[in-house]
Amino acid sequence: MTARAADRARYDRATAHLDAPLAIVDLGAFDANADDMLRRAGGKPIRVASKSVRCRALLERVLAKDGFAGVMSFTLAESLWLARSGFDDVLLAYPSADRARFAELTNDPKLAAAVTVMIDDPAQLRLIDESRSGGREVVRVCLELDTSLRPFGGRMRVGARRSPLHSPAQVADMARAVARRPGFEVVGIMAYEGHVAGVGDSVPGRPLRSRAVRLMQATARRELAERRAAVVRAVRDVVPGLEFVNGGGTGSVQFTAAEECVTEIGAGSGLYVPRLFDNYTSFSGRPAALFAQPVVRRPGVGVVTVLGGGYPASGVAGRDRLPVPYLPEGLRYDPQEGPGEVQTPLLGSPADDLLIGDKVWFRHAKAGELCERFDALHLVQGDTVTETVPTYRGEGHTFL
């Protein structure tokens, strides 16, 4: 029996009393992935990206491990909810225009002390001030650095279009703009190198593309390490008491941690290890989050149909954004249909051994987005469901 076949047997036994559709997290794999991230971080703390987890119980589990510290959130509403739930160090990783929540933040000393917001434009400061409704609390601010690689004198761009702050001078000017404005305090810098941390460098059947990605990433790491250090020096001239410099992502933990100026790593997807992380040479993890769909039809030889399953991930539309049939091994989509909202036909010889009601296990392309489809995660230890915990959706929250 292969390791994957053994996992399927465990998951089927653990969930035999449960009807699909359902989602699980294998705690053995989850904990092993967390330990591997800590090893790669080399002693620097890891701030957990909540967008990649979207389950309070699992955020609490990983933060209980030595080496994980703080949460990186994705909306202001989520940030306030987490702070009210006892998370005392929440970094909002994206700018917000949520005026009602800014009013709450600036009127509550506990929230203002726990939540740090992201800024890359003076207009965002004005929006917060206009939202205060009399709130006088000092707002903790993090400045985001654009990490994109701009070769050929800036005529090309590699990397996500995030912050407009690219140079040390621009970030330092933004720090000065915050310092001049009462009611705000710069406490950190964030720089997410998605083109390094979030792009696979070993694409099956694409050796030239894979080599080009590795070359790009090596160049980007060198350029960013030098520029990030210069940014930190420039900002510390303005804000000597800077508390943290956040960088990295699951795919670049060890590289970013090696930079002296970086004080903490941001990562989260590596806890679940979705399918997009199969094409990396920098690390390998164990798939921990899976979902099961029930077999509801047997249309013919070598074909079964499962209920639902059409859960595409965000990003540029393509096959790599689709869930992948994982267990039993050897199933594939019908190219004429693909995964559907209501039903999904699957082809392959394993289909002939599946009966009505059997489970087919899938992996999502991304990590936390799976939790927008399910209101609970069944936590599996060995071949037993030890606990069932709500996702954000299960607690009544769809933050974005």
PDB file of N, CA and C in Angstrom, residues 75-78 80 95-104 127-128 131:
ATOM      1  N   THR A  75      -8.636  41.586   6.558  1.00  0.00           N
ATOM      2  CA  THR A  75      -9.563  42.719   6.523  1.00  0.00           C
ATOM      3  C   THR A  75      -9.595  43.360   7.904  1.00  0.00           C
ATOM      4  N   LEU A  76     -10.042  44.605   7.956  1.00  0.00           N
ATOM      5  CA  LEU A  76     -10.113  45.300   9.234  1.00  0.00           C
ATOM      6  C   LEU A  76     -11.184  44.682  10.128  1.00  0.00           C
ATOM      7  N   ALA A  77     -12.320  44.281   9.532  1.00  0.00           N
ATOM      8  CA  ALA A  77     -13.368  43.644  10.328  1.00  0.00           C
ATOM      9  C   ALA A  77     -12.848  42.373  10.980  1.00  0.00           C
ATOM     10  N   GLU A  78     -12.105  41.580  10.238  1.00  0.00           N
ATOM     11  CA  GLU A  78     -11.511  40.372  10.811  1.00  0.00           C
ATOM     12  C   GLU A  78     -10.526  40.730  11.917  1.00  0.00           C
ATOM     13  N   LEU A  80     -10.455  43.263  13.983  1.00  0.00           N
ATOM     14  CA  LEU A  80     -11.134  43.652  15.217  1.00  0.00           C
ATOM     15  C   LEU A  80     -11.768  42.435  15.887  1.00  0.00           C
ATOM     16  N   PRO A  95      -4.337  47.547   3.070  1.00  0.00           N
ATOM     17  CA  PRO A  95      -5.028  48.794   3.438  1.00  0.00           C
ATOM     18  C   PRO A  95      -6.541  48.588   3.457  1.00  0.00           C
ATOM     19  N   SER A  96      -7.229  49.421   4.227  1.00  0.00           N
ATOM     20  CA  SER A  96      -8.677  49.307   4.365  1.00  0.00           C
ATOM     21  C   SER A  96      -9.334  50.657   4.139  1.00  0.00           C
ATOM     22  N   ALA A  97     -10.594  50.606   3.686  1.00  0.00           N
ATOM     23  CA  ALA A  97     -11.420  51.816   3.580  1.00  0.00           C
ATOM     24  C   ALA A  97     -12.707  51.623   4.378  1.00  0.00           C
ATOM     25  N   ASP A  98     -12.646  50.806   5.422  1.00  0.00           N
ATOM     26  CA  ASP A  98     -13.796  50.466   6.248  1.00  0.00           C
ATOM     27  C   ASP A  98     -13.964  51.539   7.336  1.00  0.00           C
ATOM     28  N   ARG A  99     -14.695  52.590   7.024  1.00  0.00           N
ATOM     29  CA  ARG A  99     -14.821  53.736   7.930  1.00  0.00           C
ATOM     30  C   ARG A  99     -15.465  53.348   9.256  1.00  0.00           C
ATOM     31  N   ALA A 100     -16.474  52.497   9.202  1.00  0.00           N
ATOM     32  CA  ALA A 100     -17.163  52.120  10.442  1.00  0.00           C
ATOM     33  C   ALA A 100     -16.210  51.393  11.386  1.00  0.00           C
ATOM     34  N   ARG A 101     -15.362  50.497  10.834  1.00  0.00           N
ATOM     35  CA  ARG A 101     -14.432  49.761  11.689  1.00  0.00           C
ATOM     36  C   ARG A 101     -13.293  50.648  12.170  1.00  0.00           C
ATOM     37  N   PHE A 102     -12.885  51.629  11.368  1.00  0.00           N
ATOM     38  CA  PHE A 102     -11.864  52.571  11.846  1.00  0.00           C
ATOM     39  C   PHE A 102     -12.404  53.387  13.025  1.00  0.00           C
ATOM     40  N   ALA A 103     -13.690  53.716  12.984  1.00  0.00           N
ATOM     41  CA  ALA A 103     -14.290  54.411  14.122  1.00  0.00           C
ATOM     42  C   ALA A 103     -14.220  53.545  15.377  1.00  0.00           C
ATOM     43  N   GLU A 104     -14.497  52.242  15.218  1.00  0.00           N
ATOM     44  CA  GLU A 104     -14.395  51.327  16.360  1.00  0.00           C
ATOM     45  C   GLU A 104     -12.961  51.253  16.877  1.00  0.00           C
ATOM     46  N   LEU A 127      -8.347  59.283   5.399  1.00  0.00           N
ATOM     47  CA  LEU A 127      -9.585  58.502   5.524  1.00  0.00           C
ATOM     48  C   LEU A 127      -9.780  58.032   6.969  1.00  0.00           C
ATOM     49  N   ILE A 128      -8.708  57.589   7.595  1.00  0.00           N
ATOM     50  CA  ILE A 128      -8.822  57.132   8.987  1.00  0.00           C
ATOM     51  C   ILE A 128      -9.223  58.294   9.888  1.00  0.00           C
ATOM     52  N   SER A 131     -12.739  59.137   9.753  1.00  0.00           N
ATOM     53  CA  SER A 131     -13.603  58.071  10.256  1.00  0.00           C
ATOM     54  C   SER A 131     -13.648  58.003  11.772  1.00  0.00           C
TER      55      SER A 131
END
